[in-house]
mmCIF file of C-alpha atoms in Angstrom:
data_model
loop_
_atom_site.group_PDB
_atom_site.id
_atom_site.type_symbol
_atom_site.label_atom_id
_atom_site.label_comp_id
_atom_site.label_asym_id
_atom_site.label_seq_id
_atom_site.Cartn_x
_atom_site.Cartn_y
_atom_site.Cartn_z
ATOM 1 C CA GLN A 1 143.232 122.905 78.175
ATOM 2 C CA GLN A 2 140.650 122.243 80.153
ATOM 3 C CA SER A 3 138.414 120.025 77.758
ATOM 4 C CA GLU A 4 142.092 118.114 77.393
ATOM 5 C CA LEU A 5 142.731 117.361 81.135
ATOM 6 C CA ASN A 6 142.424 113.446 82.465
ATOM 7 C CA SER A 7 139.029 113.951 84.384
ATOM 8 C CA PHE A 8 139.713 110.593 86.431
ATOM 9 C CA LEU A 9 135.881 109.879 85.458
ATOM 10 C CA TRP A 10 134.977 106.881 84.621
ATOM 11 C CA THR A 11 131.917 106.364 83.167
ATOM 12 C CA ILE A 12 130.413 103.292 83.516
ATOM 13 C CA LYS A 13 127.305 102.689 80.368
ATOM 14 C CA ARG A 14 123.807 101.647 82.197
ATOM 15 C CA ASP A 15 120.744 103.183 81.840
ATOM 16 C CA PRO A 16 121.607 105.771 83.476
ATOM 17 C CA PRO A 17 124.785 106.330 83.969
ATOM 18 C CA SER A 18 126.736 106.146 86.723
ATOM 19 C CA TYR A 19 129.913 107.461 87.149
ATOM 20 C CA PHE A 20 132.804 107.100 89.354
ATOM 21 C CA PHE A 21 135.910 109.497 89.955
ATOM 22 C CA GLY A 22 138.679 109.479 91.584
ATOM 23 C CA THR A 23 138.909 111.946 94.871
ATOM 24 C CA ILE A 24 142.439 113.203 95.759
ATOM 25 C CA HIS A 25 142.376 114.198 100.388
ATOM 26 C CA VAL A 26 143.839 117.601 99.549
ATOM 27 C CA PRO A 27 142.262 121.102 100.312
ATOM 28 C CA TYR A 28 139.656 121.092 97.228
ATOM 29 C CA THR A 29 141.008 124.677 96.487
ATOM 30 C CA ARG A 30 144.287 123.277 95.489
ATOM 31 C CA VAL A 31 142.771 121.056 92.183
ATOM 32 C CA TRP A 32 139.137 122.026 91.873
ATOM 33 C CA ASP A 33 140.546 124.505 88.542
ATOM 34 C CA PHE A 34 142.257 121.496 87.584
ATOM 35 C CA ILE A 35 139.326 119.345 87.914
ATOM 36 C CA PRO A 36 138.024 119.015 84.102
ATOM 37 C CA GLU A 37 134.053 120.476 83.667
ATOM 38 C CA ASN A 38 132.417 116.524 82.396
ATOM 39 C CA SER A 39 132.877 115.531 85.771
ATOM 40 C CA LYS A 40 131.829 118.683 87.378
ATOM 41 C CA LYS A 41 128.905 118.339 84.749
ATOM 42 C CA ALA A 42 128.388 114.888 86.530
ATOM 43 C CA PHE A 43 128.411 115.507 89.704
ATOM 44 C CA GLN A 44 126.034 118.306 89.102
ATOM 45 C CA GLN A 45 123.365 116.411 87.595
ATOM 46 C CA SER A 46 124.282 113.085 89.525
ATOM 47 C CA HIS A 47 121.287 112.263 92.046
ATOM 48 C CA THR A 48 122.793 110.451 94.656
ATOM 49 C CA VAL A 49 126.736 110.439 95.306
ATOM 50 C CA TYR A 50 128.879 107.599 96.741
ATOM 51 C CA PHE A 51 132.283 108.984 98.688
ATOM 52 C CA GLU A 52 134.535 106.290 100.384
ATOM 53 C CA LEU A 53 133.586 107.286 103.620
ATOM 54 C CA ASP A 54 131.054 109.267 104.958
ATOM 55 C CA LEU A 55 133.202 112.774 106.644
ATOM 56 C CA THR A 56 129.873 114.291 107.010
ATOM 57 C CA ASP A 57 128.588 111.491 109.985
ATOM 58 C CA PRO A 58 129.518 112.048 113.446
ATOM 59 C CA TYR A 59 130.021 108.586 113.841
ATOM 60 C CA THR A 60 133.276 108.798 111.150
ATOM 61 C CA ILE A 61 135.118 111.193 112.296
ATOM 62 C CA SER A 62 135.190 110.154 116.120
ATOM 63 C CA ALA A 63 135.688 106.050 115.161
ATOM 64 C CA LEU A 64 138.843 107.719 112.612
ATOM 65 C CA THR A 65 139.914 109.021 115.896
ATOM 66 C CA SER A 66 139.554 106.258 117.729
ATOM 67 C CA CYS A 67 141.357 103.928 115.474
ATOM 68 C CA GLN A 68 144.351 105.985 115.628
ATOM 69 C CA LEU A 69 145.045 104.781 119.740
ATOM 70 C CA LEU A 70 147.409 102.867 120.904
ATOM 71 C CA PRO A 71 145.940 100.051 122.938
ATOM 72 C CA GLN A 72 144.414 101.118 126.646
ATOM 73 C CA GLY A 73 147.482 102.058 128.813
ATOM 74 C CA LYS A 74 150.011 103.130 125.597
ATOM 75 C CA ASN A 75 151.702 105.535 124.811
ATOM 76 C CA LEU A 76 154.021 106.907 121.696
ATOM 77 C CA GLN A 77 157.390 106.773 124.352
ATOM 78 C CA ASP A 78 156.504 103.213 124.902
ATOM 79 C CA VAL A 79 156.952 101.990 121.259
ATOM 80 C CA LEU A 80 158.848 104.301 119.170
ATOM 81 C CA PRO A 81 162.992 104.466 119.742
ATOM 82 C CA HIS A 82 164.276 106.675 122.599
ATOM 83 C CA ASP A 83 165.813 109.306 119.890
ATOM 84 C CA ILE A 84 163.550 109.337 117.522
ATOM 85 C CA TYR A 85 160.509 109.639 120.369
ATOM 86 C CA CYS A 86 163.047 112.296 121.606
ATOM 87 C CA ARG A 87 162.970 114.081 117.551
ATOM 88 C CA LEU A 88 158.776 113.936 117.595
ATOM 89 C CA LYS A 89 159.464 115.910 120.661
ATOM 90 C CA ARG A 90 161.442 118.818 119.093
ATOM 91 C CA HIS A 91 159.791 118.929 115.725
ATOM 92 C CA LEU A 92 156.345 119.939 117.352
ATOM 93 C CA GLU A 93 157.939 122.011 120.134
ATOM 94 C CA TYR A 94 159.237 124.404 116.829
ATOM 95 C CA VAL A 95 155.957 123.118 114.669
ATOM 96 C CA LYS A 96 153.534 124.772 117.417
ATOM 97 C CA LEU A 97 156.446 127.817 117.802
ATOM 98 C CA MET A 98 156.024 128.245 114.040
ATOM 99 C CA MET A 99 152.422 127.985 113.603
ATOM 100 C CA PRO A 100 151.843 131.178 113.750
ATOM 101 C CA SER A 101 153.561 132.839 111.313
ATOM 102 C CA TRP A 102 152.438 130.045 109.486
ATOM 103 C CA MET A 103 148.854 130.621 109.432
ATOM 104 C CA THR A 104 147.137 133.676 106.871
ATOM 105 C CA PRO A 105 145.921 136.588 107.855
ATOM 106 C CA ASP A 106 141.846 135.276 106.077
ATOM 107 C CA GLN A 107 142.222 132.330 108.710
ATOM 108 C CA ARG A 108 143.116 134.909 111.557
ATOM 109 C CA GLY A 109 140.317 137.015 110.766
ATOM 110 C CA ARG A 110 137.752 133.761 110.709
ATOM 111 C CA GLY A 111 138.843 133.193 114.568
ATOM 112 C CA LEU A 112 141.731 130.369 113.993
ATOM 113 C CA TYR A 113 144.556 131.051 116.236
ATOM 114 C CA ALA A 114 147.532 129.378 115.861
ATOM 115 C CA ASP A 115 147.175 126.753 119.745
ATOM 116 C CA TYR A 116 143.296 126.153 118.747
ATOM 117 C CA LEU A 117 144.860 124.733 115.247
ATOM 118 C CA PHE A 118 148.179 122.926 116.720
ATOM 119 C CA ASN A 119 145.598 121.146 119.251
ATOM 120 C CA ALA A 120 142.750 119.901 116.095
ATOM 121 C CA ILE A 121 145.443 118.543 114.155
ATOM 122 C CA ALA A 122 148.272 117.289 116.436
ATOM 123 C CA GLY A 123 146.377 117.094 120.296
ATOM 124 C CA ASN A 124 146.780 113.788 122.064
ATOM 125 C CA TRP A 125 149.700 113.077 119.417
ATOM 126 C CA GLU A 126 152.033 110.585 122.415
ATOM 127 C CA ARG A 127 148.314 108.784 122.205
ATOM 128 C CA LYS A 128 148.726 108.036 118.826
ATOM 129 C CA ARG A 129 149.897 105.005 116.850
ATOM 130 C CA PRO A 130 153.338 105.244 114.819
ATOM 131 C CA VAL A 131 152.066 105.674 111.415
ATOM 132 C CA TRP A 132 148.870 108.022 112.226
ATOM 133 C CA VAL A 133 151.315 110.101 113.868
ATOM 134 C CA MET A 134 153.449 110.080 110.970
ATOM 135 C CA LEU A 135 150.988 110.990 108.619
ATOM 136 C CA MET A 136 150.092 113.676 111.065
ATOM 137 C CA VAL A 137 153.194 115.138 111.093
ATOM 138 C CA ASN A 138 153.159 114.913 106.981
ATOM 139 C CA SER A 139 150.322 117.267 107.554
ATOM 140 C CA LEU A 140 152.422 120.064 109.477
ATOM 141 C CA THR A 141 154.130 122.434 107.170
ATOM 142 C CA GLU A 142 153.374 125.947 106.079
ATOM 143 C CA VAL A 143 151.871 125.425 103.164
ATOM 144 C CA ASP A 144 149.636 122.773 104.588
ATOM 145 C CA ILE A 145 149.055 124.934 107.826
ATOM 146 C CA LYS A 146 148.178 127.527 105.394
ATOM 147 C CA SER A 147 145.085 125.560 103.948
ATOM 148 C CA ARG A 148 143.708 124.229 106.936
ATOM 149 C CA GLY A 149 139.766 125.174 107.355
ATOM 150 C CA VAL A 150 139.201 124.845 103.984
ATOM 151 C CA PRO A 151 137.715 120.925 103.192
ATOM 152 C CA VAL A 152 139.147 118.654 101.486
ATOM 153 C CA LEU A 153 137.885 117.551 98.232
ATOM 154 C CA ASP A 154 136.175 114.539 98.790
ATOM 155 C CA LEU A 155 134.534 117.011 101.897
ATOM 156 C CA TYR A 156 133.660 119.776 99.991
ATOM 157 C CA LEU A 157 132.005 116.665 97.469
ATOM 158 C CA ALA A 158 129.882 115.986 100.539
ATOM 159 C CA GLN A 159 129.166 119.144 101.806
ATOM 160 C CA GLU A 160 128.144 119.925 98.266
ATOM 161 C CA ALA A 161 126.330 117.106 97.486
ATOM 162 C CA GLU A 162 124.252 117.830 101.510
ATOM 163 C CA ARG A 163 123.429 121.063 100.239
ATOM 164 C CA LEU A 164 122.215 119.583 96.439
ATOM 165 C CA ARG A 165 119.860 117.578 98.594
ATOM 166 C CA LYS A 166 121.739 114.726 96.768
ATOM 167 C CA GLN A 167 121.247 111.328 98.584
ATOM 168 C CA THR A 168 124.747 110.336 99.863
ATOM 169 C CA GLY A 169 126.439 107.003 100.759
ATOM 170 C CA ALA A 170 129.886 105.555 101.804
ATOM 171 C CA VAL A 171 131.504 102.076 100.033
ATOM 172 C CA GLU A 172 133.707 101.744 102.794
ATOM 173 C CA LYS A 173 133.674 101.443 106.603
ATOM 174 C CA VAL A 174 136.341 103.287 108.872
ATOM 175 C CA GLU A 175 137.484 100.079 109.915
ATOM 176 C CA GLU A 176 138.416 99.342 106.411
ATOM 177 C CA GLN A 177 140.936 101.708 106.162
ATOM 178 C CA CYS A 178 142.138 101.877 109.802
ATOM 179 C CA HIS A 179 143.076 98.246 110.561
ATOM 180 C CA PRO A 180 145.326 97.735 107.796
ATOM 181 C CA LEU A 181 146.940 100.656 107.972
ATOM 182 C CA ASN A 182 147.303 99.497 111.942
ATOM 183 C CA GLY A 183 148.533 96.362 111.141
ATOM 184 C CA LEU A 184 151.374 97.694 109.727
ATOM 185 C CA ASN A 185 154.412 96.852 111.887
ATOM 186 C CA PHE A 186 157.265 99.410 112.851
ATOM 187 C CA SER A 187 159.841 98.734 110.464
ATOM 188 C CA GLN A 188 157.014 99.432 107.863
ATOM 189 C CA VAL A 189 155.756 102.706 109.028
#
């Protein structure tokens, strides 16, 4: 029963009440049906919504992209052991080959092409820091490819908030997410 599900919604008792809702970075269609009505109702009734990051802000997206890059003049081949780099390169070639068969008819109907999608996800991979390449590789699966084009839950809620003309904001800056990940050493990654 939906009413029995854990809502991941916390209420901060004040007037008017505030809510804290835990999200997950997956396509919203994977989780939307499992989000209880009390969480959806709290969102609908809110006037102001704050997100982890403002994923609707072009600066945020640009800063996230920039923070993933190795220092100028460095490439992944310079920092990875040769055997891991070669395995990674072969795996990405395999993914690029398989991607057309992983795409859905709906994605093709919306004008998505496998080469475009591959470049959108893995483009410039040789310039990225290892931790970001690891996250990228983890998202290059058939299931994840089939859901590309569907916004993650955070972005979906941000788009809905904008559509409903709610005031929005972010509680973190890109640097607050980026620097800790970039601070991991190679053995931790």
